[in-house]
PDB file of C-alpha atoms and ligand atoms in Angstrom:
ATOM      1  CA  MET A   1     -27.028 -56.751  34.394  1.00  0.00           C
ATOM      2  CA  ARG A   2     -30.007 -57.869  32.389  1.00  0.00           C
ATOM      3  CA  ILE A   3     -30.773 -56.888  28.726  1.00  0.00           C
ATOM      4  CA  GLN A   4     -33.922 -57.431  26.655  1.00  0.00           C
ATOM      5  CA  TYR A   5     -33.575 -57.300  22.773  1.00  0.00           C
ATOM      6  CA  LYS A   6     -36.322 -58.515  20.619  1.00  0.00           C
ATOM      7  CA  LYS A   7     -37.571 -61.720  22.155  1.00  0.00           C
ATOM      8  CA  ALA A   8     -34.407 -62.478  24.108  1.00  0.00           C
ATOM      9  CA  LEU A   9     -33.803 -61.619  27.709  1.00  0.00           C
ATOM     10  CA  ILE A  10     -30.148 -62.246  28.862  1.00  0.00           C
ATOM     11  CA  ASN A  11     -27.851 -61.650  31.692  1.00  0.00           C
ATOM     12  CA  ILE A  12     -24.517 -59.984  31.108  1.00  0.00           C
ATOM     13  CA  SER A  13     -21.690 -61.048  33.456  1.00  0.00           C
ATOM     14  CA  GLU A  14     -18.483 -59.362  34.474  1.00  0.00           C
ATOM     15  CA  HIS A  15     -15.593 -59.366  32.041  1.00  0.00           C
ATOM     16  CA  VAL A  16     -17.995 -59.908  29.137  1.00  0.00           C
ATOM     17  CA  TYR A  17     -18.696 -57.339  26.346  1.00  0.00           C
ATOM     18  CA  GLU A  18     -21.862 -55.377  27.040  1.00  0.00           C
ATOM     19  CA  PRO A  19     -24.130 -55.496  23.974  1.00  0.00           C
ATOM     20  CA  SER A  20     -24.242 -52.291  22.083  1.00  0.00           C
ATOM     21  CA  GLU A  21     -25.456 -50.789  18.767  1.00  0.00           C
ATOM     22  CA  ASP A  22     -23.126 -53.144  16.888  1.00  0.00           C
ATOM     23  CA  SER A  23     -24.575 -56.219  18.522  1.00  0.00           C
ATOM     24  CA  PHE A  24     -28.115 -55.126  17.902  1.00  0.00           C
ATOM     25  CA  LEU A  25     -27.456 -54.140  14.285  1.00  0.00           C
ATOM     26  CA  LEU A  26     -25.885 -57.590  13.527  1.00  0.00           C
ATOM     27  CA  ALA A  27     -28.758 -59.367  15.364  1.00  0.00           C
ATOM     28  CA  ASP A  28     -31.252 -57.651  13.135  1.00  0.00           C
ATOM     29  CA  ALA A  29     -29.236 -58.501  10.006  1.00  0.00           C
ATOM     30  CA  ALA A  30     -29.073 -62.140  11.195  1.00  0.00           C
ATOM     31  CA  LEU A  31     -32.881 -62.414  11.632  1.00  0.00           C
ATOM     32  CA  SER A  32     -33.312 -61.004   8.106  1.00  0.00           C
ATOM     33  CA  ASN A  33     -31.060 -63.664   6.657  1.00  0.00           C
ATOM     34  CA  ILE A  34     -32.383 -66.764   8.385  1.00  0.00           C
ATOM     35  CA  ASN A  35     -35.151 -68.646   6.588  1.00  0.00           C
ATOM     36  CA  GLY A  36     -35.468 -71.981   8.285  1.00  0.00           C
ATOM     37  CA  PHE A  37     -33.370 -74.616  10.087  1.00  0.00           C
ATOM     38  CA  GLU A  38     -29.916 -73.236   9.253  1.00  0.00           C
ATOM     39  CA  HIS A  39     -26.868 -74.344  11.250  1.00  0.00           C
ATOM     40  CA  ILE A  40     -25.284 -71.160  12.469  1.00  0.00           C
ATOM     41  CA  LEU A  41     -21.947 -70.399  14.136  1.00  0.00           C
ATOM     42  CA  GLU A  42     -21.443 -67.174  16.068  1.00  0.00           C
ATOM     43  CA  ALA A  43     -17.720 -66.332  16.374  1.00  0.00           C
ATOM     44  CA  GLY A  44     -16.934 -64.148  19.313  1.00  0.00           C
ATOM     45  CA  CYS A  45     -20.378 -64.692  20.955  1.00  0.00           C
ATOM     46  CA  GLY A  46     -19.663 -62.609  24.061  1.00  0.00           C
ATOM     47  CA  SER A  47     -22.754 -62.668  26.275  1.00  0.00           C
ATOM     48  CA  GLY A  48     -24.576 -64.607  23.584  1.00  0.00           C
ATOM     49  CA  ILE A  49     -27.012 -61.861  22.774  1.00  0.00           C
ATOM     50  CA  ILE A  50     -27.080 -62.340  18.962  1.00  0.00           C
ATOM     51  CA  SER A  51     -27.352 -66.110  19.311  1.00  0.00           C
ATOM     52  CA  ALA A  52     -30.025 -65.761  21.927  1.00  0.00           C
ATOM     53  CA  VAL A  53     -32.131 -63.481  19.629  1.00  0.00           C
ATOM     54  CA  ILE A  54     -31.787 -66.090  16.903  1.00  0.00           C
ATOM     55  CA  ASN A  55     -32.780 -68.962  19.209  1.00  0.00           C
ATOM     56  CA  ALA A  56     -35.829 -66.947  20.444  1.00  0.00           C
ATOM     57  CA  SER A  57     -37.132 -66.163  17.027  1.00  0.00           C
ATOM     58  CA  THR A  58     -36.141 -68.757  14.482  1.00  0.00           C
ATOM     59  CA  ASN A  59     -35.847 -72.523  13.982  1.00  0.00           C
ATOM     60  CA  ALA A  60     -32.193 -72.306  13.274  1.00  0.00           C
ATOM     61  CA  SER A  61     -29.559 -74.078  15.532  1.00  0.00           C
ATOM     62  CA  VAL A  62     -26.779 -71.791  16.797  1.00  0.00           C
ATOM     63  CA  THR A  63     -23.473 -72.530  18.555  1.00  0.00           C
ATOM     64  CA  GLY A  64     -21.240 -69.802  19.872  1.00  0.00           C
ATOM     65  CA  ILE A  65     -17.490 -69.704  20.249  1.00  0.00           C
ATOM     66  CA  ASP A  66     -15.296 -67.220  22.214  1.00  0.00           C
ATOM     67  CA  ILE A  67     -11.746 -67.016  23.465  1.00  0.00           C
ATOM     68  CA  ASN A  68     -12.983 -65.410  26.748  1.00  0.00           C
ATOM     69  CA  PRO A  69     -13.974 -68.183  29.234  1.00  0.00           C
ATOM     70  CA  HIS A  70     -16.350 -65.696  31.058  1.00  0.00           C
ATOM     71  CA  ALA A  71     -18.103 -65.161  27.720  1.00  0.00           C
ATOM     72  CA  VAL A  72     -18.528 -68.806  27.098  1.00  0.00           C
ATOM     73  CA  LYS A  73     -19.998 -69.318  30.569  1.00  0.00           C
ATOM     74  CA  CYS A  74     -22.304 -66.289  30.169  1.00  0.00           C
ATOM     75  CA  THR A  75     -23.513 -67.540  26.761  1.00  0.00           C
ATOM     76  CA  LYS A  76     -24.311 -70.972  28.124  1.00  0.00           C
ATOM     77  CA  GLU A  77     -26.165 -69.458  31.107  1.00  0.00           C
ATOM     78  CA  ASN A  78     -28.231 -67.484  28.545  1.00  0.00           C
ATOM     79  CA  GLY A  79     -29.312 -70.776  26.954  1.00  0.00           C
ATOM     80  CA  VAL A  80     -26.973 -70.975  23.953  1.00  0.00           C
ATOM     81  CA  GLU A  81     -24.614 -73.752  23.265  1.00  0.00           C
ATOM     82  CA  ALA A  82     -21.068 -72.454  23.344  1.00  0.00           C
ATOM     83  CA  ILE A  83     -17.465 -73.609  23.243  1.00  0.00           C
ATOM     84  CA  ARG A  84     -14.177 -71.938  24.097  1.00  0.00           C
ATOM     85  CA  GLY A  85     -11.678 -71.490  21.294  1.00  0.00           C
ATOM     86  CA  ASP A  86      -9.233 -69.146  19.607  1.00  0.00           C
ATOM     87  CA  MET A  87     -11.056 -68.092  16.394  1.00  0.00           C
ATOM     88  CA  LEU A  88     -12.384 -71.073  14.515  1.00  0.00           C
ATOM     89  CA  SER A  89      -9.340 -73.398  14.718  1.00  0.00           C
ATOM     90  CA  CYS A  90     -11.180 -76.028  16.840  1.00  0.00           C
ATOM     91  CA  ILE A  91     -14.441 -76.002  14.824  1.00  0.00           C
ATOM     92  CA  LYS A  92     -15.018 -79.299  13.017  1.00  0.00           C
ATOM     93  CA  GLY A  93     -18.454 -78.891  11.429  1.00  0.00           C
ATOM     94  CA  ARG A  94     -19.788 -76.926   8.494  1.00  0.00           C
ATOM     95  CA  PHE A  95     -22.268 -74.051   8.932  1.00  0.00           C
ATOM     96  CA  ASP A  96     -24.786 -72.384   6.634  1.00  0.00           C
ATOM     97  CA  LEU A  97     -24.109 -68.984   8.200  1.00  0.00           C
ATOM     98  CA  ILE A  98     -21.249 -67.684  10.260  1.00  0.00           C
ATOM     99  CA  ILE A  99     -21.789 -64.497  12.211  1.00  0.00           C
ATOM    100  CA  PHE A 100     -19.179 -62.274  13.716  1.00  0.00           C
ATOM    101  CA  ASN A 101     -19.220 -58.982  15.615  1.00  0.00           C
ATOM    102  CA  PRO A 102     -15.414 -58.681  15.867  1.00  0.00           C
ATOM    103  CA  PRO A 103     -13.062 -56.538  17.886  1.00  0.00           C
ATOM    104  CA  TYR A 104     -12.606 -53.833  15.201  1.00  0.00           C
ATOM    105  CA  LEU A 105     -11.121 -50.776  16.987  1.00  0.00           C
ATOM    106  CA  PRO A 106      -7.545 -49.759  15.809  1.00  0.00           C
ATOM    107  CA  THR A 107      -5.556 -50.169  18.955  1.00  0.00           C
ATOM    108  CA  GLU A 108      -2.034 -49.143  19.850  1.00  0.00           C
ATOM    109  CA  ASP A 109       0.038 -50.989  22.490  1.00  0.00           C
ATOM    110  CA  ARG A 110      -0.457 -48.252  25.008  1.00  0.00           C
ATOM    111  CA  GLU A 111      -4.287 -48.505  24.652  1.00  0.00           C
ATOM    112  CA  ARG A 112      -4.488 -52.200  25.447  1.00  0.00           C
ATOM    113  CA  GLN A 113      -6.389 -53.010  28.575  1.00  0.00           C
ATOM    114  CA  LYS A 114      -5.642 -55.730  31.115  1.00  0.00           C
ATOM    115  CA  GLY A 115      -8.123 -58.486  31.346  1.00  0.00           C
ATOM    116  CA  TRP A 116     -10.552 -60.307  29.015  1.00  0.00           C
ATOM    117  CA  LEU A 117     -12.459 -57.294  27.835  1.00  0.00           C
ATOM    118  CA  ASN A 118      -9.455 -56.285  25.790  1.00  0.00           C
ATOM    119  CA  ALA A 119     -10.233 -59.159  23.447  1.00  0.00           C
ATOM    120  CA  ALA A 120     -13.689 -57.671  22.733  1.00  0.00           C
ATOM    121  CA  LEU A 121     -12.252 -54.282  21.605  1.00  0.00           C
ATOM    122  CA  ASP A 122      -8.648 -54.714  20.370  1.00  0.00           C
ATOM    123  CA  GLY A 123      -8.529 -55.025  16.538  1.00  0.00           C
ATOM    124  CA  GLY A 124      -4.692 -54.542  16.411  1.00  0.00           C
ATOM    125  CA  SER A 125      -3.112 -51.425  15.101  1.00  0.00           C
ATOM    126  CA  ASP A 126      -5.318 -51.109  11.956  1.00  0.00           C
ATOM    127  CA  GLY A 127      -8.478 -52.656  13.431  1.00  0.00           C
ATOM    128  CA  ARG A 128      -8.309 -55.573  11.004  1.00  0.00           C
ATOM    129  CA  GLN A 129      -6.089 -58.075  12.778  1.00  0.00           C
ATOM    130  CA  VAL A 130      -8.785 -60.335  14.255  1.00  0.00           C
ATOM    131  CA  ILE A 131     -11.081 -59.786  11.152  1.00  0.00           C
ATOM    132  CA  PHE A 132      -8.411 -60.999   8.782  1.00  0.00           C
ATOM    133  CA  ARG A 133      -7.740 -64.158  10.993  1.00  0.00           C
ATOM    134  CA  PHE A 134     -11.400 -64.831  11.016  1.00  0.00           C
ATOM    135  CA  LEU A 135     -11.728 -64.536   7.296  1.00  0.00           C
ATOM    136  CA  GLU A 136      -8.898 -66.993   6.753  1.00  0.00           C
ATOM    137  CA  ASP A 137     -10.463 -69.580   9.081  1.00  0.00           C
ATOM    138  CA  ALA A 138     -14.133 -69.111   7.992  1.00  0.00           C
ATOM    139  CA  GLY A 139     -13.890 -70.779   4.532  1.00  0.00           C
ATOM    140  CA  ASN A 140     -13.089 -74.092   6.190  1.00  0.00           C
ATOM    141  CA  CYS A 141     -16.283 -74.029   8.300  1.00  0.00           C
ATOM    142  CA  LEU A 142     -18.775 -73.033   5.685  1.00  0.00           C
ATOM    143  CA  ALA A 143     -21.233 -75.510   4.052  1.00  0.00           C
ATOM    144  CA  GLU A 144     -21.818 -75.308   0.426  1.00  0.00           C
ATOM    145  CA  GLY A 145     -23.594 -72.056  -0.348  1.00  0.00           C
ATOM    146  CA  GLY A 146     -22.818 -70.863   3.153  1.00  0.00           C
ATOM    147  CA  LYS A 147     -22.562 -67.161   3.943  1.00  0.00           C
ATOM    148  CA  ILE A 148     -20.759 -64.798   6.405  1.00  0.00           C
ATOM    149  CA  LEU A 149     -22.401 -61.939   8.161  1.00  0.00           C
ATOM    150  CA  MET A 150     -19.848 -59.633   9.760  1.00  0.00           C
ATOM    151  CA  LEU A 151     -20.058 -56.230  11.362  1.00  0.00           C
ATOM    152  CA  VAL A 152     -17.356 -53.734  10.490  1.00  0.00           C
ATOM    153  CA  SER A 153     -16.811 -50.060  11.152  1.00  0.00           C
ATOM    154  CA  SER A 154     -15.666 -47.107   9.169  1.00  0.00           C
ATOM    155  CA  LEU A 155     -12.795 -46.930  11.644  1.00  0.00           C
ATOM    156  CA  SER A 156     -11.399 -50.366  10.606  1.00  0.00           C
ATOM    157  CA  GLY A 157     -10.910 -49.808   6.807  1.00  0.00           C
ATOM    158  CA  VAL A 158     -14.011 -51.114   5.081  1.00  0.00           C
ATOM    159  CA  ASP A 159     -12.357 -51.076   1.549  1.00  0.00           C
ATOM    160  CA  GLU A 160      -9.455 -53.106   2.765  1.00  0.00           C
ATOM    161  CA  ILE A 161     -11.774 -55.704   4.385  1.00  0.00           C
ATOM    162  CA  LYS A 162     -13.929 -55.958   1.264  1.00  0.00           C
ATOM    163  CA  SER A 163     -10.848 -56.336  -0.830  1.00  0.00           C
ATOM    164  CA  ARG A 164      -9.597 -59.233   1.359  1.00  0.00           C
ATOM    165  CA  ILE A 165     -13.088 -60.844   1.153  1.00  0.00           C
ATOM    166  CA  LEU A 166     -13.081 -60.673  -2.649  1.00  0.00           C
ATOM    167  CA  ASP A 167      -9.523 -62.081  -2.793  1.00  0.00           C
ATOM    168  CA  LEU A 168     -10.702 -65.100  -0.698  1.00  0.00           C
ATOM    169  CA  GLY A 169     -13.221 -65.962  -3.352  1.00  0.00           C
ATOM    170  CA  TYR A 170     -16.484 -64.416  -2.042  1.00  0.00           C
ATOM    171  CA  SER A 171     -18.892 -61.836  -3.319  1.00  0.00           C
ATOM    172  CA  VAL A 172     -19.651 -59.209  -0.758  1.00  0.00           C
ATOM    173  CA  GLU A 173     -22.377 -56.673  -0.304  1.00  0.00           C
ATOM    174  CA  GLU A 174     -23.255 -54.105   2.404  1.00  0.00           C
ATOM    175  CA  GLU A 175     -26.364 -55.636   4.053  1.00  0.00           C
ATOM    176  CA  ARG A 176     -27.109 -52.586   6.274  1.00  0.00           C
ATOM    177  CA  HIS A 177     -25.554 -49.526   7.836  1.00  0.00           C
ATOM    178  CA  ALA A 178     -26.142 -47.382  10.874  1.00  0.00           C
ATOM    179  CA  LYS A 179     -24.477 -44.147  12.085  1.00  0.00           C
ATOM    180  CA  TYR A 180     -23.332 -44.550  15.734  1.00  0.00           C
ATOM    181  CA  MET A 181     -21.629 -41.667  17.398  1.00  0.00           C
ATOM    182  CA  TYR A 182     -18.348 -40.986  15.498  1.00  0.00           C
ATOM    183  CA  GLU A 183     -18.488 -44.011  13.270  1.00  0.00           C
ATOM    184  CA  GLN A 184     -20.483 -45.761  10.684  1.00  0.00           C
ATOM    185  CA  LEU A 185     -21.358 -49.378  11.427  1.00  0.00           C
ATOM    186  CA  ILE A 186     -21.784 -51.610   8.444  1.00  0.00           C
ATOM    187  CA  VAL A 187     -22.913 -55.320   8.176  1.00  0.00           C
ATOM    188  CA  LEU A 188     -21.125 -57.117   5.329  1.00  0.00           C
ATOM    189  CA  LEU A 189     -22.729 -60.183   3.794  1.00  0.00           C
ATOM    190  CA  ALA A 190     -20.193 -62.455   2.064  1.00  0.00           C
ATOM    191  CA  SER A 191     -21.248 -65.437  -0.160  1.00  0.00           C
ATOM    192  CA  LYS A 192     -18.691 -67.985  -1.583  1.00  0.00           C
ATOM    193  CA  ARG A 193     -18.492 -67.506  -5.373  1.00  0.00           C
ATOM    194  CA  THR A 194     -19.233 -70.722  -7.196  1.00  0.00           C
TER     195      THR A 194
HETATM  196  C1  SAM B   1     -17.250 -56.891  20.091  1.00  0.00           C
HETATM  197  S1  SAM B   1     -17.354 -58.434  21.002  1.00  0.00           S
HETATM  198  C2  SAM B   1     -18.949 -59.027  20.514  1.00  0.00           C
HETATM  199  C3  SAM B   1     -19.649 -59.776  21.468  1.00  0.00           C
HETATM  200  C4  SAM B   1     -21.126 -60.203  21.106  1.00  0.00           C
HETATM  201  N1  SAM B   1     -21.082 -61.058  19.859  1.00  0.00           N
HETATM  202  C5  SAM B   1     -21.915 -58.991  20.808  1.00  0.00           C
HETATM  203  O1  SAM B   1     -22.172 -58.677  19.692  1.00  0.00           O
HETATM  204  O2  SAM B   1     -22.360 -58.389  21.848  1.00  0.00           O
HETATM  205  C6  SAM B   1     -16.163 -59.398  20.243  1.00  0.00           C
HETATM  206  C7  SAM B   1     -16.089 -60.801  20.890  1.00  0.00           C
HETATM  207  O3  SAM B   1     -15.059 -61.568  20.160  1.00  0.00           O
HETATM  208  C8  SAM B   1     -14.284 -62.330  21.083  1.00  0.00           C
HETATM  209  N2  SAM B   1     -12.981 -62.647  20.462  1.00  0.00           N
HETATM  210  C9  SAM B   1     -11.937 -61.798  20.184  1.00  0.00           C
HETATM  211  N3  SAM B   1     -10.900 -62.449  19.746  1.00  0.00           N
HETATM  212  C10 SAM B   1     -11.295 -63.732  19.604  1.00  0.00           C
HETATM  213  C11 SAM B   1     -10.631 -64.984  19.178  1.00  0.00           C
HETATM  214  N4  SAM B   1      -9.407 -64.872  18.670  1.00  0.00           N
HETATM  215  N5  SAM B   1     -11.276 -66.082  19.132  1.00  0.00           N
HETATM  216  C12 SAM B   1     -12.663 -66.117  19.711  1.00  0.00           C
HETATM  217  N6  SAM B   1     -13.304 -65.031  20.085  1.00  0.00           N
HETATM  218  C13 SAM B   1     -12.582 -63.922  20.105  1.00  0.00           C
HETATM  219  C14 SAM B   1     -14.156 -61.504  22.311  1.00  0.00           C
HETATM  220  O4  SAM B   1     -13.812 -62.193  23.514  1.00  0.00           O
HETATM  221  C15 SAM B   1     -15.593 -60.867  22.389  1.00  0.00           C
HETATM  222  O5  SAM B   1     -16.452 -61.563  23.123  1.00  0.00           O
END
């Protein structure tokens, strides 16, 4: 399947998350927050749609990382540098901006799917399992003055997520919102407090 969004035209392969409203909302927020030649990391890059949109419209350099090997291959085929890894543990560099559209759906054991697509959707029983792991790792990968742009949903406990971000020493604001079917999608922008 092929998808065009903004100036990016990408292919989506099997076993890879199909970009949706959450991907597009976060891509829009990313474009609004890039001013020049930032070094950007996209956690959970999936097909690479958000990174490809950034590549097509800005001078920033972007690297994707994903646990799903099909996603890493797909992102590379869409012209974006990507590596395979579980969250950010293997990342050595420091980035000006880290972007993440996480798996955020509260998921019970019986709802888990077989196969790699589960990793795109399964946020653990409260929807925050992967988000909290990401937040723990992200601080070690941010350059001075670096920021996080992360999509969350009204289904995953926005207040609890904001509270964890504040506890980790960031300020946080709601960068943008969109209503999507039965949920509210929110892009959070977190900046390390100095
Ligand atoms: C909702 S999808 C978003 C994909 C793409 N960024 C987009 O917006 O269309 C979440 C992505 O996070 C990846 N992911 C989940 N857990 C991960 C982990 N522990 N480490 C790295 N990537 C992970 C999934 O494989 C999936 O590609």
